[in-house]
Short mmCIF file of C-alpha atoms and ligand atoms in Angstrom, two decimals:
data_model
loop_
_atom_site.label_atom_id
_atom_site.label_comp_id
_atom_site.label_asym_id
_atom_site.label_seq_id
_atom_site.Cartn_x
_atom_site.Cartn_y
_atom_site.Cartn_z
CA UNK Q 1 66.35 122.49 100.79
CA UNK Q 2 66.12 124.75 97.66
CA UNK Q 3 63.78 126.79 99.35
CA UNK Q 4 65.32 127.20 102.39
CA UNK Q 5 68.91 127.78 100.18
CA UNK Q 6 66.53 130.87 98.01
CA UNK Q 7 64.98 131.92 101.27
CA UNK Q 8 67.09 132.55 104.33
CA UNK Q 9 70.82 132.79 105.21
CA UNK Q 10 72.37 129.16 106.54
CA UNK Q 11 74.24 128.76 109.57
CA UNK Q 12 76.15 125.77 110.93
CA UNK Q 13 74.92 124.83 114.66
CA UNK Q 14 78.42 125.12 116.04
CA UNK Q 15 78.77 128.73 115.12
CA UNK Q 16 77.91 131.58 117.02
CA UNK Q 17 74.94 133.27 116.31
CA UNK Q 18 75.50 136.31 118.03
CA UNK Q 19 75.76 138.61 115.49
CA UNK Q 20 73.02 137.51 113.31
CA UNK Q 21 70.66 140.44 112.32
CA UNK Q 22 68.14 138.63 109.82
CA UNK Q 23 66.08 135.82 110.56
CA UNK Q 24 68.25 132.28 109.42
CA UNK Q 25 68.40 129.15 109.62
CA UNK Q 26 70.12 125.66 110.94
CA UNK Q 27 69.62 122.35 109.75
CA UNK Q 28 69.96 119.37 111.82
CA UNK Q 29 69.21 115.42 112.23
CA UNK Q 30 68.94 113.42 115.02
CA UNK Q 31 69.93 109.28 115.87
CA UNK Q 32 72.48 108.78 113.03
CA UNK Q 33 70.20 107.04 110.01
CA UNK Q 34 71.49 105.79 107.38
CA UNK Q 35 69.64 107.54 105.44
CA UNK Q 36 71.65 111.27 106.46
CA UNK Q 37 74.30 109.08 104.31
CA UNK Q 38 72.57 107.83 101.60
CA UNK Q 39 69.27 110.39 101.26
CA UNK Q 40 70.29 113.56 102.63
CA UNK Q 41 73.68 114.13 101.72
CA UNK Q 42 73.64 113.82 98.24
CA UNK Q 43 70.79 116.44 98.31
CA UNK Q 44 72.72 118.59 100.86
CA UNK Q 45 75.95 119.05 98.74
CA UNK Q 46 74.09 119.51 95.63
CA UNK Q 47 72.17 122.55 96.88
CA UNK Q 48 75.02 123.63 99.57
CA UNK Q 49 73.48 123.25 102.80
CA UNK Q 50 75.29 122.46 105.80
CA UNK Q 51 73.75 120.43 108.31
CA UNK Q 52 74.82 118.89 111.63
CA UNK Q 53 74.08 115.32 112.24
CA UNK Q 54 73.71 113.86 115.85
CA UNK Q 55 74.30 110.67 116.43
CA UNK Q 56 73.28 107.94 118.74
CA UNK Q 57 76.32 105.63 118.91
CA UNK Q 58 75.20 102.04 120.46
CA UNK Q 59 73.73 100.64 117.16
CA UNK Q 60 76.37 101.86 114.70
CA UNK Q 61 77.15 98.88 111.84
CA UNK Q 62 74.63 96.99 113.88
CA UNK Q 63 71.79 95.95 111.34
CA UNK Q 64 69.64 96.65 114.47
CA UNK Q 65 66.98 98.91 114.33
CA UNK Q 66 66.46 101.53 117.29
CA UNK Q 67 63.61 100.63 120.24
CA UNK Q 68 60.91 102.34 118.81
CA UNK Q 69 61.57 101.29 114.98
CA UNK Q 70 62.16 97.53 116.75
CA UNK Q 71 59.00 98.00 118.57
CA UNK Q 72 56.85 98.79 115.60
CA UNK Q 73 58.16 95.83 113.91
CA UNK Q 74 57.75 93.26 116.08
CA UNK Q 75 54.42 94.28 116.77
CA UNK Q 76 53.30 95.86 113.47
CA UNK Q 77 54.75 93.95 111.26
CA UNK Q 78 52.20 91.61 109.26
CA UNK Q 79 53.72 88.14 110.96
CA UNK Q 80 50.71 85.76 111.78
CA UNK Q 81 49.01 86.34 115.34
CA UNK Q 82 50.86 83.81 118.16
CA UNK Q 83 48.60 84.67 120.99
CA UNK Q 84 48.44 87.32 123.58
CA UNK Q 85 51.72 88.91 125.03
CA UNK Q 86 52.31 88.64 127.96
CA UNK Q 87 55.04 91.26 129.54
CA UNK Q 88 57.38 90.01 132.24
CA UNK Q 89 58.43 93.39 134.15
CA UNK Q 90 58.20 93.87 137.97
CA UNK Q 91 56.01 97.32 137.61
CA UNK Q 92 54.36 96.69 133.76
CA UNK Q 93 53.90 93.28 133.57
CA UNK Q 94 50.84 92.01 132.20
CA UNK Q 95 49.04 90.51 129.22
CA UNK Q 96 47.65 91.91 126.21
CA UNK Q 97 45.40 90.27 123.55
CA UNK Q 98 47.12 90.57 120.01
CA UNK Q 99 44.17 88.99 117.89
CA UNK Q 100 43.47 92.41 115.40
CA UNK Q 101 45.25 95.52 113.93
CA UNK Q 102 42.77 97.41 116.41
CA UNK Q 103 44.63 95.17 119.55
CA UNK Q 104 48.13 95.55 117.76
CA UNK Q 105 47.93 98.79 117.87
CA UNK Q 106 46.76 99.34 121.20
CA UNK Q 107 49.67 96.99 122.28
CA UNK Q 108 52.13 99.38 120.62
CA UNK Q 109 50.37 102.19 122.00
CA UNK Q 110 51.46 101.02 125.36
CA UNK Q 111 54.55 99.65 125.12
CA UNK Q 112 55.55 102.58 123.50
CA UNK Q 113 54.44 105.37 125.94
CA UNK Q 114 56.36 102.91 128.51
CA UNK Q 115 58.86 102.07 127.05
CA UNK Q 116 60.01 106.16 127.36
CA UNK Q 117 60.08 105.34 131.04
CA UNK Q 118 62.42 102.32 131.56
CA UNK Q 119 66.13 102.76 131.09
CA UNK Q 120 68.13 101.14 128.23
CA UNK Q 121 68.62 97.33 129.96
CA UNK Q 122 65.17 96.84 130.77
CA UNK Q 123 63.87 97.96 127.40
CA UNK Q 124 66.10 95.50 125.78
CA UNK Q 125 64.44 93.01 128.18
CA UNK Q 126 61.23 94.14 127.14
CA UNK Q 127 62.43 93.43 123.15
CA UNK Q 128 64.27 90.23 123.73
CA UNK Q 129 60.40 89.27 124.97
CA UNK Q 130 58.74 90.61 122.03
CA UNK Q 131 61.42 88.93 119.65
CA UNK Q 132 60.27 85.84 121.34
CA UNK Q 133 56.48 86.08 121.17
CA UNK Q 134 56.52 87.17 117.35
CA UNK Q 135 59.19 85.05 116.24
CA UNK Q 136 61.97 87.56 114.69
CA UNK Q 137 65.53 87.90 114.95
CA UNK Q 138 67.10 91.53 115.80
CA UNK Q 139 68.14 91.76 112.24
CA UNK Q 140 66.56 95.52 111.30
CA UNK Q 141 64.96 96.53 107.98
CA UNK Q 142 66.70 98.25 105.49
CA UNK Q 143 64.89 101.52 105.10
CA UNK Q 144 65.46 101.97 109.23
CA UNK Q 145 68.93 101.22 109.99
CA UNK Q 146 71.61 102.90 111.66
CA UNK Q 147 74.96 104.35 109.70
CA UNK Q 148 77.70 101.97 109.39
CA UNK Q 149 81.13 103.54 111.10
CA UNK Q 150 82.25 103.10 107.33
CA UNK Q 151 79.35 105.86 106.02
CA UNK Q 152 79.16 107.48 109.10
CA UNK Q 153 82.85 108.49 108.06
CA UNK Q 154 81.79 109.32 104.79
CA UNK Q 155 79.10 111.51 106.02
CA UNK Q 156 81.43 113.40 108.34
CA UNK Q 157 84.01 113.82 105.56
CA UNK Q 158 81.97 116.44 103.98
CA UNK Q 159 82.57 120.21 104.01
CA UNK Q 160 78.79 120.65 104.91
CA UNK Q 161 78.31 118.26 108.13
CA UNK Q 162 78.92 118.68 111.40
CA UNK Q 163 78.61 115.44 113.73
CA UNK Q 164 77.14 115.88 117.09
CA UNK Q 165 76.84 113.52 119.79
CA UNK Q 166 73.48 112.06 120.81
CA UNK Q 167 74.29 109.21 123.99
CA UNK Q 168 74.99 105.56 123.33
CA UNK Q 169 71.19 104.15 124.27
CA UNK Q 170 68.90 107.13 123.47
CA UNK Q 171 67.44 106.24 126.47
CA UNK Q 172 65.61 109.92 127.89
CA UNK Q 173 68.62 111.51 130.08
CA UNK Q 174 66.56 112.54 132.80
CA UNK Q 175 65.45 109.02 133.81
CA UNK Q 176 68.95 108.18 134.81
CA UNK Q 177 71.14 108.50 137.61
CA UNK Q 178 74.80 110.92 137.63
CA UNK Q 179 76.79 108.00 136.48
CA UNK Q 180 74.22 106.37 133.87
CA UNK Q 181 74.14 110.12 132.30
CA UNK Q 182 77.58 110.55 132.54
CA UNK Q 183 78.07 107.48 130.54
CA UNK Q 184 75.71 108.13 128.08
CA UNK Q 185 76.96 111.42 127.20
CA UNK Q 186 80.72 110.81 127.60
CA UNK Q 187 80.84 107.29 125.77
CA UNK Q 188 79.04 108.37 123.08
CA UNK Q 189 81.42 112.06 122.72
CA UNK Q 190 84.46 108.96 123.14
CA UNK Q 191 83.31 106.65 120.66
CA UNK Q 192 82.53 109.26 117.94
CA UNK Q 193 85.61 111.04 118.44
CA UNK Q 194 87.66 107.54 118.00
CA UNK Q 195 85.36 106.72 114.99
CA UNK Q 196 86.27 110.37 113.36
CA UNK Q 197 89.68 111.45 115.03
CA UNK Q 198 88.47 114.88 115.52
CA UNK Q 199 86.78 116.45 118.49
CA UNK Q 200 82.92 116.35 118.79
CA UNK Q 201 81.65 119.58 120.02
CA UNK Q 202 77.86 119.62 119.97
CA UNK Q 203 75.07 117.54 121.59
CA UNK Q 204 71.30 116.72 120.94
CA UNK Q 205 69.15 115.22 123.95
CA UNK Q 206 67.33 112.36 122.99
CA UNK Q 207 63.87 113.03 122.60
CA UNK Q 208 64.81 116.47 124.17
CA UNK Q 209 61.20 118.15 125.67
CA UNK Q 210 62.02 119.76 128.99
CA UNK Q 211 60.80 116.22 130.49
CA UNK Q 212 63.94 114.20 128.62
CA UNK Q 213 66.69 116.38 130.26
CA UNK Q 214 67.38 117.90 133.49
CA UNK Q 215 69.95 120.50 134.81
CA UNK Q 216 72.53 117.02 135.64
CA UNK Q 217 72.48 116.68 132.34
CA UNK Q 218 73.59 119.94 131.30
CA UNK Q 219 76.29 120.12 133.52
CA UNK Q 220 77.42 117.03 132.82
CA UNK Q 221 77.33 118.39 129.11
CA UNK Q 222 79.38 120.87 129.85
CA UNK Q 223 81.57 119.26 132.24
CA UNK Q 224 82.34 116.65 129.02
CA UNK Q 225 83.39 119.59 126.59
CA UNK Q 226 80.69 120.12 124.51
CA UNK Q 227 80.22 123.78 123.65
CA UNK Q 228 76.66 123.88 122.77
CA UNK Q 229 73.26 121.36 123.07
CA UNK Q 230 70.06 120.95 121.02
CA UNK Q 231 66.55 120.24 122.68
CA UNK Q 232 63.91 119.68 121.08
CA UNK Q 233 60.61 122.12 121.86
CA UNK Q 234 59.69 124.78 119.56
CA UNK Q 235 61.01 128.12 119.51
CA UNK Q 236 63.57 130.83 117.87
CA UNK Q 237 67.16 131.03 119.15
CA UNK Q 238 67.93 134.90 120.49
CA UNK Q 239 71.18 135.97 121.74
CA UNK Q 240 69.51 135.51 125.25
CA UNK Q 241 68.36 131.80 124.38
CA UNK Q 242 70.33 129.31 126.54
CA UNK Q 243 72.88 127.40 124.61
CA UNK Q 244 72.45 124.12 126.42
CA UNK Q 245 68.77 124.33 125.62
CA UNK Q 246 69.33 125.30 121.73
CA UNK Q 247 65.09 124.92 120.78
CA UNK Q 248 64.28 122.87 117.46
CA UNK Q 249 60.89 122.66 114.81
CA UNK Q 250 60.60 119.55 114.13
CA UNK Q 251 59.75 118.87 109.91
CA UNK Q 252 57.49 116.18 109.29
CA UNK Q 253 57.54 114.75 105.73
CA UNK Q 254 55.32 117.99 104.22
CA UNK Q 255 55.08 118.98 100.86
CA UNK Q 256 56.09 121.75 99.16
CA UNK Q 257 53.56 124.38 100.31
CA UNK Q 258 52.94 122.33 104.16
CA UNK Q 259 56.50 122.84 104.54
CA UNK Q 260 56.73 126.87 103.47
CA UNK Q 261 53.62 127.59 105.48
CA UNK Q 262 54.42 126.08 108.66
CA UNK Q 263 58.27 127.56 108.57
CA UNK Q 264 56.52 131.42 108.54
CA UNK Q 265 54.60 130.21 111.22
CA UNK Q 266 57.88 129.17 113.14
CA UNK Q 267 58.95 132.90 112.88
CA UNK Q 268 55.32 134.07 114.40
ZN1 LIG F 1 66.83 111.03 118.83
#
């Protein structure tokens, strides 16, 4: 954050960019950890960053994790082995051997990658089996869990966050119908905006390649009153760039010098 602060001018996703001349910068997080609380906004106020956070609502105070942290954990998670799983699902179902990390992993592997097929009620089907086969509860670990409403208000209480919207399920928008979209976007704009009493503007696609959205989603975007939506393939935002199709980088967890080189190479 220092060297982004040193390096480039800052911009808040809401604004408009339009009369940028120099290349800058926006800083955003996705699904609503609660670690934006308790990591990252210490570190943004200190430095003076602002940053817009999107948020999935459905898990909020929870103590759940989200699918694909649940996922790992039931599968990865070092419990002893209690025999192959065996997936009850109408298109998926079958049985996988769990006796090694090599078949653990494999298992993952596929759930995963289907998992990001399946709407939200199914998947939960899907978990409510894997709770079963390895034994756990829902309750999430620490280091993965959602914002409570309580620090989510906290969060948005700062001068340097924004809070965007970011569906209830996270479930990819393009696998649903009109009215499961609809839902997804509008609840979640509803709940946050009851949570905060002020009006949430922007919007993040879960998972957000070109495959996770579609144009029903946009419109419906738009129909709901948001101004503005992130996705989430690579690229530079022009004056020309669509602004329901705002492109992201993604930062992994780089160092110091991973981080600096691959941020010139977002500007190449
Ligand atoms: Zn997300």
């Amino acid at each position: 954050m220092n060297f982004l602060r040193h390096n480039f001018p800052i911009l808040r996703f809401e604004e408009e960019w339009g009369t940028v001349k120099e290349p800058a910068v926006v800083v955003t997080f996705d699904d609503g950890y609660a670690d934006n609380f308790l990591q990252a906004l210490p570190i943004l106020e200190e430095v003076g960053i602002p940053a817009t956070f999107f948020i999935s609502t459905g898990l909020l105070g929870s103590g759940q994790e989200f699918w694909w942290d649940e996922m790992e954990r039931l599968i990865l998670g070092d419990h002893a082995d209690p025999g192959p799983f065996r997936l009850d699902d109408h298109q998926y179902g079958r049985s996988w051997p769990t006796l090694n990390r090599h078949d653990r992993l494999a298992l993952h592997a596929d759930l995963h990658r289907l998992a990001g097929k399946i709407g939200a009620s199914r998947r939960d089907y899907w978990l409510e089996q894997l709770r079963a086969w390895a034994g756990l509860n829902r309750n999430g670990r620490e280091a993965n869990r959602p914002l409570t409403p309580e620090e989510l208000r906290l969060l948005a209480a700062s001068r340097w966050t924004t809070i965007g919207a970011h569906t209830v399920t996270h479930t990819p928008l393009a696998l649903l119908t009109e009215e499961e979209q609809r839902r997804e976007i509008v609840d979640s704009k509803k709940q946050l905006e009851e949570l905060l009493a002020h009006a949430v503007t922007v919007f993040s696609y879960p998972f957000g390649t070109k495959k996770d959205y579609n144009r029903t989603s946009i419109r419906l975007c738009r129909e709901a009153g948001f101004r503005k939506a992130a996705a989430n393939f690579p690229g530079q935002s022009h004056r020309w760039t669509d602004p329901w199709q705002v492109p992201r980088q993604l930062v992994r967890n780089w160092d110091m010098s991973t981080f600096a080189a691959e941020l010139s190479s977002f500007w190449a």
